[in-house]
Each structure stands twice: as C-alpha cells, then as structure tokens.
Amino acid sequence: MDLGASVAQVAGWSGIREARLAELEKSGKGLSSFEFEHWCRGLAVAPGAFWAGRDADPRRGVARFKTAWAQTDKLSAEDLRLLSLAGEVGRVVGGLLTDMGKPPRLAEVRRLVPVTAANARPWEEGYHLAEEARRSMELGDGVLVALDATLQDWGVSVAEVEFTIEGVEAASIWEPRAAPVLLVNRRAPRCRLPLGRRAVLAHELCHLLHDAGEGDLCTLVSWAEDQGTYAQAVEQRARGFAPAFLAAPAALRAWCKREGIGTEDGKSVVARIAAHWGLSWEGAAYHAMNTRLLQQGEARELAHTP
C-alpha cells in the first residue's frame, strides 16, 4: 500500500506467484523461510529488519522517498522501490565495510552546507565547494580520467537503473553508518552519453557531500528541468559544482594559458576544453563563461549550438 503497488507487481518483484500471494493473504498463514526472503527482497526491505520490526523506521519508510520527488503526481511504485532498495543496499554495504574496518571514506570529507534563500547565485557556491572537495579528496589539479573508479575508491556505490521517467537523471541516497549510493537513470538522454554521464556523477557527488535533510538523510532525486524554488537552488549549486569539480577553474585557466587557447575563436575554446577535461559541449561552454574565458553572450550561444 505504501508503494502503491499492485499484487501483480509484487509477485513480479518477489518471484512468488500471484495466486500464492492471494492464498497467503486469504488464509493468514505464514510464509515459508524461502518465500519470506523473496517477499522481503520484492518489497526492498532487509529480512532482518522486517523480522525485528524495524521496517517501520523512518529511514526505511516510503514517505522518505516520496518527499525526494518534486512532482509527486509522477511517482510510480517501481521508482519508489528502486529508491528503497538503494537505501537497503547502502545499509548492508556500509555495515560490511565497517565490520571490515574500512568505513566509506567519503564520510571523512562530508560537510553539510544548507542552501540559503538569500543566495541569488547558488552556482557560485557550487564552484567554491568543488574546489574544496578536490583539495579535501586530494585529487590534485589534473584531469579525472576514471571518475567511476574515483567514486568507488571513496566508498560510493554507483548503479545503472531505469526509472520510469526520462526527466529523472539520477538519485543520491545516504545516511549515517551506511554507504553512499548513486542511481544513474539509463533512460535519461544525458546519461546515455559518456560525457553527460560524467557531469551527472559529479553533480550527484555534490548532493552526497553537502545536502541532507532531517536526521542527516540524503535523499535527492535530480531532474533535468528545475522543479521548484528550493529544489532549483539545490540543483543550481550542484550544476555549478560539476564542471568545477571535473575541471578546477584555476587549473583550467593555467592550462588554457599554456596552450594559448585564449587567442582562438570561441568554438575552438569550447571544443578543446570539452575534449581535454572530459566535459560535455554545453558544460564546457558555460564553464568557459564562468571562468571568464568567454563572454556571456558568446558562451550562451555556443552552449545551444548543435
């Protein structure tokens, strides 16, 4: 009922026949241990949590994931289950890593920074936070060749999934003592492109490092389009963070000076920045504008040039 799922959907998720579920519901008899494990997997709740009655914990509540969506009328049971499953995976992985004496390293550099309503240019804050992240993660000033490997090294689990809505690009799930999880939507146009996907991963890293709600729960769903005032500010900050994290502004300007890029036409500047630093065309154009390598008008025009 919380997921808004049909019996047929739960049957598909759990691998228990629909007729068997109806029989169990009617008779009130208990499930076998095999059925119980599959039932829990289907509803994305750890069997141990269900058995101990911890499935009602707010961290596991579907309401937590509903509030992560700006457009609640577009919620689907499949999407809610994916988010719930990501939360459970994060708890399991976090517990295993902690038992091994190797808790997720990202917690060492996490610093929650609420977006203030007075900040009219949240993308600038994103730039500052990106430079801070590169320093605290000791990534240097060079090109991040393998971003997935970098995230994995810091304890982030990245999963390719399919949300029912193309407008959703990714989701970030994290909470205390768990491992951070990033869900990348294969159906989103930008995520199907290698350089667009890099930008999405960097964008989500900003959410993991700096955004959280009540109880330090990070539950954020990133949309391709703005979805509201506060959500818009949070997303704008992450959009500023992404290119600045992939190509640190000071390092980018120094590289451009060495390469003599400032003397070229705007199109060549954007193309070379995108190719060398691994940015999308649009991302490279706006990054060149924000780092004062191109004038605003020219950069905006180039960003929307096929």
XYZ file of C-alpha atoms in Angstrom:
306
model
C 0.000 0.000 0.000
C 2.848 2.411 0.821
C 4.487 1.746 -2.538
C 1.184 1.959 -4.367
C 1.937 -1.395 -5.974
C -0.445 -3.990 -7.338
C -0.339 -7.632 -6.260
C 0.876 -8.477 -9.759
C 3.823 -6.075 -9.378
C 4.807 -7.529 -6.005
C 4.566 -11.008 -7.488
C 6.947 -9.964 -10.243
C 9.399 -8.350 -7.830
C 9.421 -11.256 -5.381
C 9.121 -14.210 -7.751
C 6.167 -15.542 -5.720
C 3.170 -16.413 -7.851
C 0.237 -14.021 -7.668
C -2.129 -16.887 -6.806
C 0.143 -17.887 -3.903
C 0.156 -14.323 -2.554
C -3.628 -14.223 -2.731
C -3.792 -17.574 -0.929
C -1.486 -16.333 1.859
C -3.460 -13.126 2.271
C -6.740 -15.011 2.463
C -5.584 -17.749 4.820
C -3.399 -15.599 7.072
C -0.846 -18.396 7.280
C 2.842 -17.621 7.482
C 5.259 -17.729 4.590
C 7.998 -20.317 4.298
C 11.532 -19.059 5.001
C 12.201 -19.149 1.239
C 9.069 -17.133 0.500
C 9.799 -14.694 3.323
C 13.262 -13.908 1.933
C 11.873 -13.355 -1.560
C 8.957 -11.326 -0.209
C 11.371 -9.000 1.599
C 13.532 -8.677 -1.485
C 10.443 -7.814 -3.506
C 9.486 -5.013 -1.106
C 13.121 -3.823 -0.809
C 13.372 -4.341 2.954
C 16.119 -6.418 4.572
C 14.692 -9.671 6.057
C 16.383 -8.989 9.389
C 14.760 -5.564 9.618
C 11.346 -6.999 8.782
C 11.744 -9.815 11.322
C 12.818 -7.402 14.077
C 10.053 -4.913 13.286
C 12.467 -2.220 12.118
C 10.751 -1.887 8.754
C 8.738 1.000 10.225
C 11.926 3.019 10.832
C 11.585 6.418 9.058
C 14.804 5.682 7.189
C 13.040 2.748 5.564
C 9.689 4.465 5.136
C 8.469 5.049 1.617
C 7.438 8.559 2.737
C 11.141 9.457 2.866
C 11.473 8.756 -0.821
C 8.193 10.391 -1.772
C 9.425 13.715 -0.408
C 12.505 13.429 -2.626
C 10.343 13.933 -5.714
C 9.274 17.396 -6.762
C 6.433 16.065 -8.901
C 4.576 13.626 -6.659
C 1.916 13.007 -9.303
C 4.545 11.206 -11.367
C 5.553 8.745 -8.665
C 5.484 5.103 -9.601
C 5.731 2.011 -7.444
C 8.770 0.853 -9.454
C 10.643 4.103 -8.814
C 9.863 4.104 -5.089
C 11.055 0.509 -4.857
C 14.346 1.423 -6.588
C 14.974 4.182 -4.054
C 14.065 1.903 -1.142
C 16.343 -0.806 -2.499
C 19.214 1.696 -2.808
C 18.727 2.617 0.851
C 18.891 -1.029 1.930
C 21.961 -1.699 -0.222
C 23.682 1.303 1.350
C 22.979 -0.022 4.851
C 24.222 -3.517 4.018
C 27.393 -2.303 2.280
C 28.061 0.261 4.998
C 27.707 -2.408 7.693
C 30.042 -4.798 5.872
C 32.683 -2.115 5.278
C 32.517 -1.004 8.905
C 32.907 -4.614 10.110
C 35.991 -4.878 7.882
C 37.406 -1.728 9.423
C 37.006 0.158 6.140
C 34.004 2.503 6.520
C 33.135 4.635 3.453
C 35.855 7.254 3.107
C 33.520 9.913 1.778
C 32.205 10.453 5.306
C 35.621 11.906 6.187
C 35.146 14.862 3.834
C 31.379 15.314 4.031
C 30.274 18.779 5.174
C 26.587 19.673 5.125
C 26.026 23.165 3.751
C 22.360 24.258 3.565
C 21.393 26.428 0.613
C 20.348 29.857 1.860
C 17.387 31.690 0.343
C 19.437 34.886 0.285
C 21.984 33.366 -2.093
C 20.910 34.593 -5.532
C 23.752 32.781 -7.336
C 23.967 29.259 -5.852
C 26.125 28.062 -8.748
C 28.986 30.222 -7.424
C 28.808 28.397 -4.110
C 28.957 25.176 -6.112
C 32.236 26.332 -7.647
C 33.753 27.047 -4.222
C 32.564 23.697 -2.834
C 34.007 21.850 -5.830
C 37.446 23.350 -5.279
C 37.186 22.455 -1.592
C 36.214 18.880 -2.493
C 39.196 18.446 -4.823
C 41.516 19.601 -2.046
C 39.975 17.502 0.728
C 39.877 14.400 -1.505
C 43.487 15.089 -2.567
C 42.691 14.745 -6.254
C 45.178 17.341 -7.476
C 44.509 19.673 -10.391
C 44.697 17.260 -13.306
C 42.039 15.566 -15.417
C 39.898 12.977 -13.616
C 40.312 10.187 -16.140
C 38.241 7.499 -14.369
C 35.549 9.200 -12.321
C 33.734 5.935 -11.552
C 36.905 4.466 -10.068
C 37.485 7.624 -8.025
C 33.993 7.424 -6.550
C 34.390 3.718 -5.824
C 37.686 4.405 -4.070
C 35.822 6.797 -1.770
C 33.183 4.188 -0.967
C 30.405 5.310 -3.323
C 28.314 2.591 -4.988
C 27.142 3.579 -8.474
C 24.279 1.618 -10.045
C 22.750 1.888 -13.514
C 18.949 1.637 -13.221
C 15.841 2.549 -15.192
C 13.420 4.985 -13.615
C 10.050 5.157 -15.308
C 10.550 8.877 -16.047
C 13.151 10.114 -18.541
C 13.175 13.506 -16.826
C 14.897 11.996 -13.777
C 18.652 11.817 -14.326
C 19.909 10.339 -11.061
C 19.327 9.927 -7.342
C 21.598 10.170 -4.282
C 20.895 8.041 -1.209
C 22.952 8.213 2.001
C 22.522 8.178 5.743
C 24.754 7.808 8.835
C 26.638 4.469 9.059
C 25.570 3.479 5.557
C 27.463 3.573 2.268
C 26.524 6.308 -0.228
C 24.627 5.077 -3.299
C 24.170 6.829 -6.645
C 21.476 5.674 -9.057
C 22.019 6.733 -12.688
C 18.950 6.604 -14.924
C 19.775 4.813 -18.165
C 16.620 6.251 -19.735
C 17.719 9.883 -19.290
C 19.146 11.287 -22.549
C 22.160 12.912 -20.847
C 23.076 9.719 -19.000
C 23.305 7.797 -22.270
C 26.240 9.984 -23.337
C 29.653 9.322 -21.689
C 30.476 12.983 -21.047
C 26.939 13.782 -19.920
C 27.106 10.844 -17.511
C 30.372 12.200 -16.057
C 28.671 15.502 -15.368
C 25.745 13.727 -13.707
C 28.074 11.753 -11.416
C 29.918 14.925 -10.367
C 26.566 16.647 -9.848
C 25.391 13.853 -7.536
C 28.670 13.938 -5.609
C 27.785 17.498 -4.599
C 24.482 16.243 -3.170
C 26.217 13.475 -1.220
C 28.822 15.821 0.229
C 26.704 18.833 1.078
C 22.945 18.133 1.030
C 20.820 16.312 3.592
C 17.504 16.618 5.333
C 16.235 15.641 8.758
C 18.374 13.048 10.524
C 21.258 13.644 8.074
C 19.394 11.618 5.452
C 20.478 12.410 1.913
C 17.558 11.545 -0.362
C 17.736 13.600 -3.540
C 16.328 12.979 -6.989
C 17.868 15.127 -9.718
C 15.678 16.220 -12.603
C 16.810 17.511 -15.975
C 14.489 20.504 -15.510
C 14.018 22.765 -12.456
C 11.210 21.642 -10.142
C 10.706 24.398 -7.554
C 12.319 27.251 -5.624
C 14.416 25.413 -3.022
C 14.951 22.377 -5.230
C 16.013 24.729 -8.005
C 18.655 26.365 -5.784
C 19.996 22.976 -4.655
C 20.195 21.797 -8.250
C 21.807 25.012 -9.474
C 24.524 24.657 -6.855
C 25.198 21.075 -7.944
C 25.245 22.177 -11.583
C 27.958 24.663 -10.707
C 29.830 22.052 -8.689
C 30.011 19.506 -11.532
C 32.187 21.344 -14.117
C 34.321 22.965 -11.405
C 34.991 19.530 -9.899
C 35.843 17.964 -13.274
C 37.988 20.922 -14.356
C 39.202 23.031 -11.420
C 38.926 26.718 -12.523
C 42.473 27.724 -11.568
C 43.930 24.655 -13.268
C 41.736 25.233 -16.328
C 42.873 28.834 -16.693
C 46.535 27.836 -16.268
C 46.140 25.104 -18.891
C 44.467 27.499 -21.330
C 47.320 29.974 -20.865
C 49.963 27.288 -21.520
C 48.099 26.079 -24.602
C 47.478 29.600 -25.899
C 43.761 28.854 -26.080
C 42.635 32.383 -25.252
C 43.663 33.574 -28.717
C 41.359 31.142 -30.542
C 37.734 31.618 -31.555
C 35.042 30.684 -29.046
C 34.035 27.463 -30.775
C 37.600 26.144 -30.663
C 37.940 27.148 -27.000
C 34.840 25.155 -26.049
C 35.838 22.166 -28.175
C 39.334 21.926 -26.709
C 38.136 22.339 -23.119
C 35.491 19.640 -23.623
C 37.947 17.229 -25.252
C 40.780 17.668 -22.757
C 38.831 17.863 -19.475
C 36.017 15.457 -20.298
C 33.140 17.936 -20.227
C 30.020 17.930 -22.348
C 29.799 20.609 -25.044
C 27.192 22.584 -23.118
C 29.069 22.153 -19.834
C 32.330 23.329 -21.407
C 30.647 26.446 -22.846
C 29.146 27.513 -19.519
C 32.346 26.637 -17.654
C 34.336 28.814 -20.056
C 31.887 31.646 -19.352
C 32.020 31.222 -15.564
C 35.825 31.133 -15.578
C 35.905 34.306 -17.739
C 37.431 32.618 -20.760
C 34.429 33.619 -22.911
C 31.923 36.453 -22.836
C 28.462 35.591 -21.559
C 26.611 36.160 -24.821
C 29.017 34.104 -26.921
C 29.134 31.276 -24.382
C 25.343 31.026 -24.133
C 25.017 30.997 -27.914
C 27.642 28.266 -28.244
C 26.045 26.199 -25.450
C 22.878 25.897 -27.526
C 24.647 25.323 -30.847
C 24.369 21.693 -32.043
